[in-house]
């Protein structure tokens, strides 16, 4: 098949392009090479048809879709950014870009889509109260965060909660601009599928890390920020108390999930969308990740700062059972192995 990968020059996109070519697919890349992600032009793998263009440009999208069998839509601004002033850029890149791409797919008759979404659409993860069962805590209060009370209490009785694994049928509750744009992308994909008879797989990535992450940028994941600090000879700065639970999944495994989703599209009913969590299945705290990375790098141990960012959630870890059972995907890179490799892996300029 000829696969169009939007954002194929980016961190995850480049891993996906290599996986697709390795699986025997023809690959075309459409990437705007925005300076925030690409201060220098990245190399183009041999045999890949690279198009320098923006998904918000209808003409560029139209040309990129010629002869395409399916689209893997990775192009997006990621992370929390610096502050709310980033909101127009996030909405433009993520939501307007997706709308223009889907309109182009409609015109070109392309009816297969794999959409890169994120675990941020859930807001807080799954929690259980001993007295009230599964509950949904609201956004954490500034007064509690200022006082170092980072764990969300039960909204019914105020008692401590036990975090668990979130599944794809959990309520969606985006709590920052980036999260809102990712959920909007999912809704746009669902509307496109219903209107055109298309099929879409939505992959809700958890905390992706691996070689080629951008360094020194607000728009990268926490693993990249810690790795960048170590490279500068500094201690990783861990927010809150370091006890935030996440699922760190290797970029190579995320690329494999995209391949599995492409293969699985044929099994979906026409006009439907299916969401899949993409996580390693190994929850770890951010403090544990920082310590593992610092030890593997041989750098300064992390410093727990007590600082916080509004919009961050406390715990969000994935159940990837649906992806494993329905599409036969399995994560191959474990936490210890992945962090050891990432500690010395090359980063791209950010």
mmCIF file of C-alpha atoms in Angstrom:
data_model
loop_
_atom_site.group_PDB
_atom_site.id
_atom_site.type_symbol
_atom_site.label_atom_id
_atom_site.label_comp_id
_atom_site.label_asym_id
_atom_site.label_seq_id
_atom_site.Cartn_x
_atom_site.Cartn_y
_atom_site.Cartn_z
ATOM 1 C CA UNK A 1 0.000 0.000 0.000
ATOM 2 C CA UNK A 2 0.971 3.646 -0.435
ATOM 3 C CA UNK A 3 0.690 5.241 3.011
ATOM 4 C CA UNK A 4 0.687 8.987 3.614
ATOM 5 C CA UNK A 5 2.274 9.872 6.960
ATOM 6 C CA UNK A 6 1.549 13.441 8.016
ATOM 7 C CA UNK A 7 4.213 14.722 10.377
ATOM 8 C CA UNK A 8 6.429 11.913 9.137
ATOM 9 C CA UNK A 9 9.616 13.884 9.788
ATOM 10 C CA UNK A 10 8.801 14.238 13.494
ATOM 11 C CA UNK A 11 9.807 12.103 16.439
ATOM 12 C CA UNK A 12 7.097 9.440 16.306
ATOM 13 C CA UNK A 13 6.486 9.968 12.599
ATOM 14 C CA UNK A 14 10.070 9.105 11.693
ATOM 15 C CA UNK A 15 9.889 5.865 13.675
ATOM 16 C CA UNK A 16 6.643 5.038 11.886
ATOM 17 C CA UNK A 17 8.093 5.791 8.438
ATOM 18 C CA UNK A 18 10.964 3.385 9.101
ATOM 19 C CA UNK A 19 8.553 0.702 10.319
ATOM 20 C CA UNK A 20 6.301 1.100 7.274
ATOM 21 C CA UNK A 21 9.161 0.883 4.773
ATOM 22 C CA UNK A 22 10.512 -2.097 6.687
ATOM 23 C CA UNK A 23 7.122 -3.787 6.300
ATOM 24 C CA UNK A 24 7.218 -3.295 2.532
ATOM 25 C CA UNK A 25 4.863 -0.331 2.186
ATOM 26 C CA UNK A 26 5.424 2.651 -0.044
ATOM 27 C CA UNK A 27 5.557 5.800 2.082
ATOM 28 C CA UNK A 28 4.850 9.436 1.336
ATOM 29 C CA UNK A 29 5.504 12.082 4.000
ATOM 30 C CA UNK A 30 3.804 15.459 4.342
ATOM 31 C CA UNK A 31 5.494 17.636 6.934
ATOM 32 C CA UNK A 32 5.525 21.395 7.443
ATOM 33 C CA UNK A 33 8.903 21.261 9.220
ATOM 34 C CA UNK A 34 7.712 23.866 11.717
ATOM 35 C CA UNK A 35 10.695 25.550 13.406
ATOM 36 C CA UNK A 36 9.484 24.659 16.908
ATOM 37 C CA UNK A 37 10.034 20.990 16.042
ATOM 38 C CA UNK A 38 12.579 21.209 13.217
ATOM 39 C CA UNK A 39 15.190 23.958 13.588
ATOM 40 C CA UNK A 40 17.145 22.097 10.915
ATOM 41 C CA UNK A 41 15.782 19.931 8.103
ATOM 42 C CA UNK A 42 15.901 16.227 9.042
ATOM 43 C CA UNK A 43 17.237 13.589 6.651
ATOM 44 C CA UNK A 44 14.738 11.826 4.399
ATOM 45 C CA UNK A 45 15.016 8.020 4.355
ATOM 46 C CA UNK A 46 15.890 6.496 1.007
ATOM 47 C CA UNK A 47 12.853 5.594 -1.064
ATOM 48 C CA UNK A 48 10.447 7.873 0.847
ATOM 49 C CA UNK A 49 8.479 10.453 -1.142
ATOM 50 C CA UNK A 50 8.860 13.604 0.978
ATOM 51 C CA UNK A 51 6.551 16.601 0.486
ATOM 52 C CA UNK A 52 7.273 19.832 2.346
ATOM 53 C CA UNK A 53 3.792 21.132 3.112
ATOM 54 C CA UNK A 54 1.301 21.947 5.847
ATOM 55 C CA UNK A 55 -1.852 19.938 6.542
ATOM 56 C CA UNK A 56 -3.670 23.270 6.761
ATOM 57 C CA UNK A 57 -2.860 23.907 3.088
ATOM 58 C CA UNK A 58 -5.626 22.299 1.023
ATOM 59 C CA UNK A 59 -3.557 22.330 -2.172
ATOM 60 C CA UNK A 60 -0.594 20.621 -0.494
ATOM 61 C CA UNK A 61 -2.917 18.025 1.025
ATOM 62 C CA UNK A 62 -4.616 17.389 -2.316
ATOM 63 C CA UNK A 63 -1.276 16.708 -4.021
ATOM 64 C CA UNK A 64 -0.013 14.526 -1.177
ATOM 65 C CA UNK A 65 -3.138 12.326 -1.304
ATOM 66 C CA UNK A 66 -2.832 11.371 -4.986
ATOM 67 C CA UNK A 67 -2.796 7.580 -5.258
ATOM 68 C CA UNK A 68 -2.755 7.069 -1.483
ATOM 69 C CA UNK A 69 -4.421 3.997 0.055
ATOM 70 C CA UNK A 70 -4.406 5.040 3.725
ATOM 71 C CA UNK A 71 -3.294 7.890 5.978
ATOM 72 C CA UNK A 72 -1.447 7.825 9.291
ATOM 73 C CA UNK A 73 -2.089 11.286 10.727
ATOM 74 C CA UNK A 74 0.737 12.143 13.123
ATOM 75 C CA UNK A 75 1.102 15.880 12.434
ATOM 76 C CA UNK A 76 0.341 17.909 15.560
ATOM 77 C CA UNK A 77 1.683 20.283 18.158
ATOM 78 C CA UNK A 78 2.238 18.231 21.307
ATOM 79 C CA UNK A 79 2.810 18.798 25.021
ATOM 80 C CA UNK A 80 1.380 21.483 27.276
ATOM 81 C CA UNK A 81 3.396 24.263 25.684
ATOM 82 C CA UNK A 82 4.441 27.374 27.603
ATOM 83 C CA UNK A 83 1.102 28.971 28.525
ATOM 84 C CA UNK A 84 -2.427 29.620 27.245
ATOM 85 C CA UNK A 85 -1.092 32.013 24.615
ATOM 86 C CA UNK A 86 -0.196 28.860 22.663
ATOM 87 C CA UNK A 87 -3.907 28.010 22.261
ATOM 88 C CA UNK A 88 -4.394 29.447 18.740
ATOM 89 C CA UNK A 89 -1.336 27.600 17.449
ATOM 90 C CA UNK A 90 -2.520 24.297 18.959
ATOM 91 C CA UNK A 91 -6.038 24.651 17.566
ATOM 92 C CA UNK A 92 -4.731 25.688 14.151
ATOM 93 C CA UNK A 93 -2.198 22.904 13.786
ATOM 94 C CA UNK A 94 -4.216 20.132 15.372
ATOM 95 C CA UNK A 95 -7.872 20.813 14.618
ATOM 96 C CA UNK A 96 -7.920 22.969 11.504
ATOM 97 C CA UNK A 97 -5.153 20.790 10.080
ATOM 98 C CA UNK A 98 -7.166 17.640 10.726
ATOM 99 C CA UNK A 99 -10.302 19.150 9.184
ATOM 100 C CA UNK A 100 -8.410 20.139 6.009
ATOM 101 C CA UNK A 101 -6.836 16.673 5.791
ATOM 102 C CA UNK A 102 -10.182 14.885 6.212
ATOM 103 C CA UNK A 103 -11.811 17.096 3.603
ATOM 104 C CA UNK A 104 -8.994 16.242 1.231
ATOM 105 C CA UNK A 105 -9.373 12.533 1.968
ATOM 106 C CA UNK A 106 -13.089 12.817 1.213
ATOM 107 C CA UNK A 107 -12.378 14.420 -2.157
ATOM 108 C CA UNK A 108 -9.627 11.907 -2.998
ATOM 109 C CA UNK A 109 -11.688 8.872 -2.010
ATOM 110 C CA UNK A 110 -9.259 7.753 0.718
ATOM 111 C CA UNK A 111 -11.282 5.931 3.331
ATOM 112 C CA UNK A 112 -8.706 4.499 5.756
ATOM 113 C CA UNK A 113 -7.256 6.550 8.609
ATOM 114 C CA UNK A 114 -5.050 5.910 11.625
ATOM 115 C CA UNK A 115 -5.170 8.948 13.903
ATOM 116 C CA UNK A 116 -2.541 9.713 16.540
ATOM 117 C CA UNK A 117 -4.438 10.756 19.653
ATOM 118 C CA UNK A 118 -3.326 10.836 23.273
ATOM 119 C CA UNK A 119 -4.116 9.633 26.758
ATOM 120 C CA UNK A 120 -4.669 13.298 27.690
ATOM 121 C CA UNK A 121 -8.256 13.020 26.409
ATOM 122 C CA UNK A 122 -9.142 11.136 29.610
ATOM 123 C CA UNK A 123 -8.028 13.839 32.042
ATOM 124 C CA UNK A 124 -7.374 12.008 35.286
ATOM 125 C CA UNK A 125 -7.096 8.236 35.051
ATOM 126 C CA UNK A 126 -9.147 5.556 36.733
ATOM 127 C CA UNK A 127 -9.602 5.802 40.499
ATOM 128 C CA UNK A 128 -11.409 3.681 43.065
ATOM 129 C CA UNK A 129 -12.647 4.677 46.521
ATOM 130 C CA UNK A 130 -13.045 1.919 49.159
ATOM 131 C CA UNK A 131 -16.499 3.264 50.005
ATOM 132 C CA UNK A 132 -17.799 4.576 46.656
ATOM 133 C CA UNK A 133 -16.181 2.352 44.035
ATOM 134 C CA UNK A 134 -14.945 3.849 40.777
ATOM 135 C CA UNK A 135 -15.126 7.650 40.913
ATOM 136 C CA UNK A 136 -14.109 10.624 38.756
ATOM 137 C CA UNK A 137 -12.228 13.279 40.722
ATOM 138 C CA UNK A 138 -12.519 16.829 39.452
ATOM 139 C CA UNK A 139 -9.613 19.119 38.555
ATOM 140 C CA UNK A 140 -7.156 19.555 41.402
ATOM 141 C CA UNK A 141 -7.480 22.810 43.337
ATOM 142 C CA UNK A 142 -4.691 25.386 43.313
ATOM 143 C CA UNK A 143 -4.855 25.652 47.116
ATOM 144 C CA UNK A 144 -4.228 21.912 47.452
ATOM 145 C CA UNK A 145 -1.358 21.988 44.972
ATOM 146 C CA UNK A 146 0.220 24.973 46.722
ATOM 147 C CA UNK A 147 0.032 23.042 49.988
ATOM 148 C CA UNK A 148 1.667 19.965 48.464
ATOM 149 C CA UNK A 149 -1.549 17.930 48.462
ATOM 150 C CA UNK A 150 -1.165 16.381 45.025
ATOM 151 C CA UNK A 151 -3.372 13.286 45.279
ATOM 152 C CA UNK A 152 -6.985 13.908 44.184
ATOM 153 C CA UNK A 153 -9.433 12.880 46.932
ATOM 154 C CA UNK A 154 -12.701 11.038 46.504
ATOM 155 C CA UNK A 155 -15.273 13.585 45.323
ATOM 156 C CA UNK A 156 -17.883 11.939 47.562
ATOM 157 C CA UNK A 157 -16.112 11.506 50.891
ATOM 158 C CA UNK A 158 -12.689 13.121 50.514
ATOM 159 C CA UNK A 159 -10.820 9.915 51.347
ATOM 160 C CA UNK A 160 -7.677 8.769 49.465
ATOM 161 C CA UNK A 161 -8.142 6.964 46.163
ATOM 162 C CA UNK A 162 -6.409 4.001 44.549
ATOM 163 C CA UNK A 163 -5.326 4.612 40.927
ATOM 164 C CA UNK A 164 -5.879 1.919 38.304
ATOM 165 C CA UNK A 165 -5.686 1.322 34.551
ATOM 166 C CA UNK A 166 -7.894 3.397 32.284
ATOM 167 C CA UNK A 167 -9.775 1.648 29.464
ATOM 168 C CA UNK A 168 -11.032 3.088 26.190
ATOM 169 C CA UNK A 169 -14.624 3.332 27.392
ATOM 170 C CA UNK A 170 -13.701 5.668 30.265
ATOM 171 C CA UNK A 171 -15.311 9.131 30.222
ATOM 172 C CA UNK A 172 -13.331 11.727 28.287
ATOM 173 C CA UNK A 173 -12.410 14.847 30.222
ATOM 174 C CA UNK A 174 -9.661 16.992 28.593
ATOM 175 C CA UNK A 175 -8.085 19.406 31.071
ATOM 176 C CA UNK A 176 -5.744 21.562 28.992
ATOM 177 C CA UNK A 177 -5.621 23.062 25.505
ATOM 178 C CA UNK A 178 -3.610 20.237 23.976
ATOM 179 C CA UNK A 179 -6.030 17.669 25.381
ATOM 180 C CA UNK A 180 -9.018 19.593 24.029
ATOM 181 C CA UNK A 181 -7.494 19.661 20.537
ATOM 182 C CA UNK A 182 -6.777 15.917 20.572
ATOM 183 C CA UNK A 183 -10.363 15.150 21.546
ATOM 184 C CA UNK A 184 -11.586 17.475 18.795
ATOM 185 C CA UNK A 185 -9.455 15.505 16.326
ATOM 186 C CA UNK A 186 -11.178 12.311 17.451
ATOM 187 C CA UNK A 187 -14.624 13.867 16.988
ATOM 188 C CA UNK A 188 -13.676 15.140 13.524
ATOM 189 C CA UNK A 189 -12.478 11.664 12.546
ATOM 190 C CA UNK A 190 -15.753 10.146 13.761
ATOM 191 C CA UNK A 191 -17.800 12.693 11.803
ATOM 192 C CA UNK A 192 -15.701 12.004 8.680
ATOM 193 C CA UNK A 193 -16.157 8.239 9.013
ATOM 194 C CA UNK A 194 -19.933 8.528 9.357
ATOM 195 C CA UNK A 195 -20.230 10.942 6.449
ATOM 196 C CA UNK A 196 -18.011 9.023 4.020
ATOM 197 C CA UNK A 197 -18.241 5.384 5.086
ATOM 198 C CA UNK A 198 -14.588 5.546 6.071
ATOM 199 C CA UNK A 199 -12.823 3.520 8.727
ATOM 200 C CA UNK A 200 -10.625 5.068 11.424
ATOM 201 C CA UNK A 201 -8.464 3.696 14.209
ATOM 202 C CA UNK A 202 -7.680 6.196 16.974
ATOM 203 C CA UNK A 203 -4.471 5.446 18.873
ATOM 204 C CA UNK A 204 -4.322 7.069 22.291
ATOM 205 C CA UNK A 205 -0.591 7.208 22.919
ATOM 206 C CA UNK A 206 0.634 7.240 26.483
ATOM 207 C CA UNK A 207 4.052 8.707 27.387
ATOM 208 C CA UNK A 208 6.146 8.004 24.302
ATOM 209 C CA UNK A 209 9.940 8.138 24.523
ATOM 210 C CA UNK A 210 12.900 6.944 22.502
ATOM 211 C CA UNK A 211 15.718 7.938 20.161
ATOM 212 C CA UNK A 212 15.188 11.113 18.184
ATOM 213 C CA UNK A 213 13.129 13.013 20.750
ATOM 214 C CA UNK A 214 13.647 16.787 20.494
ATOM 215 C CA UNK A 215 15.777 18.315 23.217
ATOM 216 C CA UNK A 216 15.368 21.506 25.240
ATOM 217 C CA UNK A 217 11.782 22.375 24.333
ATOM 218 C CA UNK A 218 8.533 22.963 26.219
ATOM 219 C CA UNK A 219 6.785 20.936 23.523
ATOM 220 C CA UNK A 220 8.564 17.644 24.226
ATOM 221 C CA UNK A 221 7.628 14.961 26.705
ATOM 222 C CA UNK A 222 8.992 14.787 30.223
ATOM 223 C CA UNK A 223 11.436 12.027 29.289
ATOM 224 C CA UNK A 224 13.082 14.351 26.785
ATOM 225 C CA UNK A 225 13.264 17.212 29.303
ATOM 226 C CA UNK A 226 15.000 14.943 31.827
ATOM 227 C CA UNK A 227 17.366 13.582 29.194
ATOM 228 C CA UNK A 228 18.195 17.102 28.019
ATOM 229 C CA UNK A 229 19.029 18.173 31.577
ATOM 230 C CA UNK A 230 21.370 15.229 32.044
ATOM 231 C CA UNK A 231 23.108 16.048 28.778
ATOM 232 C CA UNK A 232 23.703 19.584 30.057
ATOM 233 C CA UNK A 233 25.199 18.220 33.273
ATOM 234 C CA UNK A 234 22.152 19.226 35.305
ATOM 235 C CA UNK A 235 19.863 17.253 37.603
ATOM 236 C CA UNK A 236 16.412 16.411 36.201
ATOM 237 C CA UNK A 237 13.781 18.619 37.842
ATOM 238 C CA UNK A 238 10.854 16.454 38.985
ATOM 239 C CA UNK A 239 7.581 18.269 39.600
ATOM 240 C CA UNK A 240 5.191 17.640 42.485
ATOM 241 C CA UNK A 241 6.550 14.852 44.688
ATOM 242 C CA UNK A 242 7.531 12.588 41.800
ATOM 243 C CA UNK A 243 4.717 10.156 42.566
ATOM 244 C CA UNK A 244 2.704 10.821 39.396
ATOM 245 C CA UNK A 245 2.003 7.486 37.689
ATOM 246 C CA UNK A 246 2.446 7.194 33.932
ATOM 247 C CA UNK A 247 2.904 4.507 31.272
ATOM 248 C CA UNK A 248 6.142 5.049 29.337
ATOM 249 C CA UNK A 249 5.971 3.357 25.924
ATOM 250 C CA UNK A 250 8.846 3.144 23.449
ATOM 251 C CA UNK A 251 8.487 4.879 20.075
ATOM 252 C CA UNK A 252 9.310 1.634 18.292
ATOM 253 C CA UNK A 253 6.338 -0.024 19.972
ATOM 254 C CA UNK A 254 4.120 2.930 19.025
ATOM 255 C CA UNK A 255 5.185 2.498 15.390
ATOM 256 C CA UNK A 256 4.261 -1.178 15.669
ATOM 257 C CA UNK A 257 0.826 -0.211 16.995
ATOM 258 C CA UNK A 258 0.276 1.941 13.910
ATOM 259 C CA UNK A 259 1.122 -0.989 11.633
ATOM 260 C CA UNK A 260 -1.270 -3.230 13.558
ATOM 261 C CA UNK A 261 -3.997 -0.584 13.318
ATOM 262 C CA UNK A 262 -3.525 -0.223 9.560
ATOM 263 C CA UNK A 263 -3.914 -3.966 9.152
ATOM 264 C CA UNK A 264 -6.958 -3.948 11.424
ATOM 265 C CA UNK A 265 -8.875 -1.257 9.550
ATOM 266 C CA UNK A 266 -10.296 -3.799 7.112
ATOM 267 C CA UNK A 267 -12.056 -5.512 10.005
ATOM 268 C CA UNK A 268 -13.931 -2.396 11.105
ATOM 269 C CA UNK A 269 -17.452 -1.717 9.831
ATOM 270 C CA UNK A 270 -17.725 1.054 7.270
ATOM 271 C CA UNK A 271 -18.418 4.419 8.875
ATOM 272 C CA UNK A 272 -16.903 3.457 12.229
ATOM 273 C CA UNK A 273 -14.110 4.524 14.553
ATOM 274 C CA UNK A 274 -12.316 2.329 17.077
ATOM 275 C CA UNK A 275 -10.122 3.729 19.852
ATOM 276 C CA UNK A 276 -7.090 1.911 21.257
ATOM 277 C CA UNK A 277 -4.807 2.743 24.172
ATOM 278 C CA UNK A 278 -1.120 2.377 23.336
ATOM 279 C CA UNK A 279 0.912 1.782 26.481
ATOM 280 C CA UNK A 280 3.582 -0.569 27.750
ATOM 281 C CA UNK A 281 1.465 -2.113 30.474
ATOM 282 C CA UNK A 282 4.156 -1.205 33.047
ATOM 283 C CA UNK A 283 3.072 1.799 35.151
ATOM 284 C CA UNK A 284 5.924 3.753 36.745
ATOM 285 C CA UNK A 285 6.119 7.041 38.581
ATOM 286 C CA UNK A 286 7.799 10.038 37.018
ATOM 287 C CA UNK A 287 10.268 9.957 39.896
ATOM 288 C CA UNK A 288 11.165 6.355 39.061
ATOM 289 C CA UNK A 289 11.647 7.251 35.428
ATOM 290 C CA UNK A 290 13.915 10.201 36.278
ATOM 291 C CA UNK A 291 16.004 8.041 38.606
ATOM 292 C CA UNK A 292 16.329 5.216 36.067
ATOM 293 C CA UNK A 293 17.362 7.642 33.350
ATOM 294 C CA UNK A 294 19.894 9.438 35.554
ATOM 295 C CA UNK A 295 21.440 6.168 36.700
ATOM 296 C CA UNK A 296 21.717 4.809 33.163
ATOM 297 C CA UNK A 297 23.217 8.074 31.931
ATOM 298 C CA UNK A 298 25.617 8.339 34.851
ATOM 299 C CA UNK A 299 24.456 11.866 35.609
ATOM 300 C CA UNK A 300 23.246 13.835 38.578
ATOM 301 C CA UNK A 301 20.333 12.329 40.526
ATOM 302 C CA UNK A 302 16.938 13.976 40.065
ATOM 303 C CA UNK A 303 15.716 16.784 42.322
ATOM 304 C CA UNK A 304 12.090 16.741 43.496
ATOM 305 C CA UNK A 305 10.959 20.364 43.338
ATOM 306 C CA UNK A 306 7.374 20.385 44.608
ATOM 307 C CA UNK A 307 6.471 22.686 41.705
ATOM 308 C CA UNK A 308 3.458 21.890 39.529
ATOM 309 C CA UNK A 309 1.788 22.841 36.261
ATOM 310 C CA UNK A 310 -1.906 23.611 36.049
ATOM 311 C CA UNK A 311 -3.464 21.228 33.559
ATOM 312 C CA UNK A 312 -1.270 18.303 34.558
ATOM 313 C CA UNK A 313 -3.089 15.284 35.947
ATOM 314 C CA UNK A 314 -1.894 13.116 38.806
ATOM 315 C CA UNK A 315 -2.183 9.551 37.533
ATOM 316 C CA UNK A 316 -2.974 8.214 34.057
ATOM 317 C CA UNK A 317 -1.940 4.683 33.117
ATOM 318 C CA UNK A 318 -3.250 2.534 30.311
ATOM 319 C CA UNK A 319 -4.907 -0.758 29.768
ATOM 320 C CA UNK A 320 -3.812 -1.754 26.258
ATOM 321 C CA UNK A 321 -5.746 -5.019 26.400
ATOM 322 C CA UNK A 322 -8.044 -4.075 23.508
ATOM 323 C CA UNK A 323 -5.115 -3.391 21.172
ATOM 324 C CA UNK A 324 -3.419 -6.635 22.170
ATOM 325 C CA UNK A 325 -6.507 -8.825 21.893
ATOM 326 C CA UNK A 326 -8.111 -7.326 18.775
ATOM 327 C CA UNK A 327 -5.039 -6.486 16.693
ATOM 328 C CA UNK A 328 -2.392 -8.845 18.051
ATOM 329 C CA UNK A 329 -0.010 -6.068 19.092
ATOM 330 C CA UNK A 330 2.504 -6.565 21.882
ATOM 331 C CA UNK A 331 4.966 -4.064 23.394
ATOM 332 C CA UNK A 332 8.501 -5.358 22.939
ATOM 333 C CA UNK A 333 10.649 -2.838 24.831
ATOM 334 C CA UNK A 334 10.513 -3.059 28.622
ATOM 335 C CA UNK A 335 11.017 -0.118 30.960
ATOM 336 C CA UNK A 336 14.547 -0.934 32.154
ATOM 337 C CA UNK A 337 15.794 -1.805 28.686
ATOM 338 C CA UNK A 338 14.128 1.214 27.105
ATOM 339 C CA UNK A 339 15.439 3.734 29.630
ATOM 340 C CA UNK A 340 18.952 2.303 29.408
ATOM 341 C CA UNK A 341 18.913 2.740 25.638
ATOM 342 C CA UNK A 342 17.282 6.163 25.750
ATOM 343 C CA UNK A 343 19.883 7.417 28.223
ATOM 344 C CA UNK A 344 22.564 7.391 25.527
ATOM 345 C CA UNK A 345 20.416 7.731 22.403
ATOM 346 C CA UNK A 346 20.841 10.701 20.074
ATOM 347 C CA UNK A 347 18.320 13.526 20.478
ATOM 348 C CA UNK A 348 17.302 15.955 17.774
ATOM 349 C CA UNK A 349 17.625 19.708 18.143
ATOM 350 C CA UNK A 350 14.580 21.332 19.698
#
